[in-house]
PDB file of C-alpha atoms in Angstrom:
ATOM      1  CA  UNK K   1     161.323  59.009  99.849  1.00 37.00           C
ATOM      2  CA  UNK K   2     161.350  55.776  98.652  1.00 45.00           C
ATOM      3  CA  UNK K   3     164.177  55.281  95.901  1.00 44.00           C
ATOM      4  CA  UNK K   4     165.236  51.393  93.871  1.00 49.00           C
ATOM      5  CA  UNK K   5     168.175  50.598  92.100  1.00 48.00           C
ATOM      6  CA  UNK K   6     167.718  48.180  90.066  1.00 47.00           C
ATOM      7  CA  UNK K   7     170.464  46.765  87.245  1.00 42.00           C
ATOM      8  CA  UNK K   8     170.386  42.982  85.679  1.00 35.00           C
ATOM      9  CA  UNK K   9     169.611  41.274  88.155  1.00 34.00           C
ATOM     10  CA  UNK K  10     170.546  42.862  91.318  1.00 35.00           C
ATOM     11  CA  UNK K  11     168.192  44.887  93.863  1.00 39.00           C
ATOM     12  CA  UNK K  12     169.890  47.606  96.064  1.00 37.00           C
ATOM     13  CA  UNK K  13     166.733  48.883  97.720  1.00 40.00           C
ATOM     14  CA  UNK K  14     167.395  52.459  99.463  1.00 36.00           C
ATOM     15  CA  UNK K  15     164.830  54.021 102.239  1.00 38.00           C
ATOM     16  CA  UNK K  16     164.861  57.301 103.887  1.00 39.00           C
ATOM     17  CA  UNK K  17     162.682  57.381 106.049  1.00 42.00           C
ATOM     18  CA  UNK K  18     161.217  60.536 107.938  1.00 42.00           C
ATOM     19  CA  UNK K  19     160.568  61.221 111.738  1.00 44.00           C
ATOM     20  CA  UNK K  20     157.472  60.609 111.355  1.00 45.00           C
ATOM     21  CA  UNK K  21     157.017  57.452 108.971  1.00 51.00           C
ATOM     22  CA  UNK K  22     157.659  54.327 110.667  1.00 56.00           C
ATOM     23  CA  UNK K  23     160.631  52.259 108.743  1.00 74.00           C
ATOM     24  CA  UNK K  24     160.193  49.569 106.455  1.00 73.00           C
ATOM     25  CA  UNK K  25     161.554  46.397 107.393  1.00 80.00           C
ATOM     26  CA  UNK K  26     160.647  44.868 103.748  1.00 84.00           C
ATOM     27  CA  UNK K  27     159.472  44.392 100.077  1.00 85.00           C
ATOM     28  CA  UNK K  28     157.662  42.392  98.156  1.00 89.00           C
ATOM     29  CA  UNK K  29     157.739  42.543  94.502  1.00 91.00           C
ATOM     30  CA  UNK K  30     154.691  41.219  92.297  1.00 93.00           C
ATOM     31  CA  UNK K  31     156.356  38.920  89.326  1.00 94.00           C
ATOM     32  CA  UNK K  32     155.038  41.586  86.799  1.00 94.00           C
ATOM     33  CA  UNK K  33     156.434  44.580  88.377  1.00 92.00           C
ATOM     34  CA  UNK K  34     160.312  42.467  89.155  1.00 92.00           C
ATOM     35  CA  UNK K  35     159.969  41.104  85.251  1.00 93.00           C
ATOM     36  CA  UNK K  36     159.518  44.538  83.538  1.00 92.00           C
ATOM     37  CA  UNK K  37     162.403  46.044  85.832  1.00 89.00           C
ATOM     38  CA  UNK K  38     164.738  43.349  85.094  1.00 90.00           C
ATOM     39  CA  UNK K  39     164.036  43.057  81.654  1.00 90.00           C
ATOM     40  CA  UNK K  40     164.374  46.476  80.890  1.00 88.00           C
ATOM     41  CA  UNK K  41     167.797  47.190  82.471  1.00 87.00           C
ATOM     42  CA  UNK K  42     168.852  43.639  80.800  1.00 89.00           C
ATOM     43  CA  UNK K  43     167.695  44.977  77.241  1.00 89.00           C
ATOM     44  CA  UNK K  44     169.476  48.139  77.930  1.00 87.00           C
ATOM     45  CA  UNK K  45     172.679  46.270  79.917  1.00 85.00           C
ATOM     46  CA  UNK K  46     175.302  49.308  78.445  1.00 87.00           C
ATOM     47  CA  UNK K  47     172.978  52.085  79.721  1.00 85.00           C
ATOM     48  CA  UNK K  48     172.087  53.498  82.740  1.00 85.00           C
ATOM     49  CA  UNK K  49     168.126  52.627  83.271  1.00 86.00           C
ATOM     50  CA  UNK K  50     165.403  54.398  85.056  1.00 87.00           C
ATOM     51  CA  UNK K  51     162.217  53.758  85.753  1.00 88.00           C
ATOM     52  CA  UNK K  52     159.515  54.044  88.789  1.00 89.00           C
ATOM     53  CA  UNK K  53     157.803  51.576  91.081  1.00 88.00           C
ATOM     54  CA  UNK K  54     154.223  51.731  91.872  1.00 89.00           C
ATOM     55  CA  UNK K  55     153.046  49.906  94.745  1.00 86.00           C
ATOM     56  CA  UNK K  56     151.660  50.392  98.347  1.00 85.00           C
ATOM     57  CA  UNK K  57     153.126  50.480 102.245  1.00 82.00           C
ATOM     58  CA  UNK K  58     151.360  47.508 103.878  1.00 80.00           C
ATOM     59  CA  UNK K  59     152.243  47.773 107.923  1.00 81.00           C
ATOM     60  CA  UNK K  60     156.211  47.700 107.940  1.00 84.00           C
ATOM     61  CA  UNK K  61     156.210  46.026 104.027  1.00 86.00           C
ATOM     62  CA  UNK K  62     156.428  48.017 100.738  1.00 85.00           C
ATOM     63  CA  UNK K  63     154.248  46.012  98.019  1.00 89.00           C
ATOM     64  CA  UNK K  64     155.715  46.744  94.891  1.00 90.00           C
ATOM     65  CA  UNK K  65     152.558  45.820  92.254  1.00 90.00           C
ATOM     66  CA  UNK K  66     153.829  47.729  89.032  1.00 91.00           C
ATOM     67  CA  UNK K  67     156.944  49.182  87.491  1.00 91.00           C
ATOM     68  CA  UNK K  68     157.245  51.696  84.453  1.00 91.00           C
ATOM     69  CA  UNK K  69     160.044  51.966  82.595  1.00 90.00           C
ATOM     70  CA  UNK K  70     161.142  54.954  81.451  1.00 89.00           C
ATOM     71  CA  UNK K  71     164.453  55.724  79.883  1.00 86.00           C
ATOM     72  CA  UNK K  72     167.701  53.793  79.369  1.00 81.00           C
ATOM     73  CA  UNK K  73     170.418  57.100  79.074  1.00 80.00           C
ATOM     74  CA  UNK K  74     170.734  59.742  81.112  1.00 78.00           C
ATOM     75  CA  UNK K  75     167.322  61.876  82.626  1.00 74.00           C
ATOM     76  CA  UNK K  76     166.417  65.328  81.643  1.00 82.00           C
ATOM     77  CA  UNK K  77     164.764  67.602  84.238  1.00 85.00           C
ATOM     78  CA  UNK K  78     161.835  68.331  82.123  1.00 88.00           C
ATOM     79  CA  UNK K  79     160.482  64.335  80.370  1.00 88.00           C
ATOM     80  CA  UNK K  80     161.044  63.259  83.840  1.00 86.00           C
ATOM     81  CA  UNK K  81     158.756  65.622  85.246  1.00 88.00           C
ATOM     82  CA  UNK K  82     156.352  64.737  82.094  1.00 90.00           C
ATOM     83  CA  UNK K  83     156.855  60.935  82.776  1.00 88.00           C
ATOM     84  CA  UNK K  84     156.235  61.480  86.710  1.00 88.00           C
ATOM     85  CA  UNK K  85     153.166  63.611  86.522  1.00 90.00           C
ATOM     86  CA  UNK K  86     151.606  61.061  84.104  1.00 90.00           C
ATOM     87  CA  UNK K  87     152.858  58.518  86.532  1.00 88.00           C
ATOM     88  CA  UNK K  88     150.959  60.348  89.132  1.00 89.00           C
ATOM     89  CA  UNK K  89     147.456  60.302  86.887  1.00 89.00           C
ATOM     90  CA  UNK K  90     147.881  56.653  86.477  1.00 87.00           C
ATOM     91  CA  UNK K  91     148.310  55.795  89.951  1.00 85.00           C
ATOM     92  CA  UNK K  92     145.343  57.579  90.650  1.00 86.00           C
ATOM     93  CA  UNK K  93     142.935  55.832  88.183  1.00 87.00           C
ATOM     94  CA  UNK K  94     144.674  52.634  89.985  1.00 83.00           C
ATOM     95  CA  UNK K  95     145.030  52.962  93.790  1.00 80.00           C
ATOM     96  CA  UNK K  96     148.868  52.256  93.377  1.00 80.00           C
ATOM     97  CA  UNK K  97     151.389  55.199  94.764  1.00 81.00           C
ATOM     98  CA  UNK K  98     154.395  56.092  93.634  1.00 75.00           C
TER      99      UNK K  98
END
C-alpha cells in the first residue's frame, strides 16, 4: 500500500511495502500530477485535503503520471468508496494504477 501526504508544498511520501514486493527506493512526479496536488491543498490551505495518485512502479521507482483530487474536509466511508471505484474505471481505460 502505497499512501502520499501531500499539504502546500511539502511531500511526506509513506511506503509499506510487503514480503513479497521489492521496496521503492524513489518517485518521480509528472509536473501535471505535482501541480494539481499542490494546488489543491493550497486552494484549500485551512482544510485537510485528499486526493489519489495514479501512476506506475517502474523497477525500484514509483512514476506518479496523474493525481485526482477529491475532497478538502474530512472523508466519509461511502463517497470515498464512490470516488475510488470510479478511480479504479479510469485507470483502467488509461493503463495508470492506483
Amino acid at each position: 500500500m502505497r499512501v502520499l501526504l501531500l499539504r502546500a508544498s511539502v511531500c511526506l511520501a509513506l511506503v509499506q511495502g510487503s514480503g513479497s514486493a521489492p521496496s521503492l527506493t524513489g518517485y518521480s512526479f509528472s509536473p501535471k500530477a505535482y501541480a494539481k496536488a499542490v494546488l489543491h491543498s493550497c486552494k484549500h490551505s485551512a482544510a485537510p485535503v485528499l486526493g489519489l495518485l495514479l501512476g506506475s512502479a517502474n523497477g525500484k521507482v514509483l512514476k506518479v503520471a496523474d493525481a485526482i483530487p477529491l475532497f478538502h474536509t474530512h472523508a466519509l466511508g461511502p463517497m470515498l468508496k464512490i470516488a475510488c471505484m470510479l478511480a479504479e474505471e479510469h485507470c483502467k481505460a488509461t493503463w495508470l494504477t492506483l
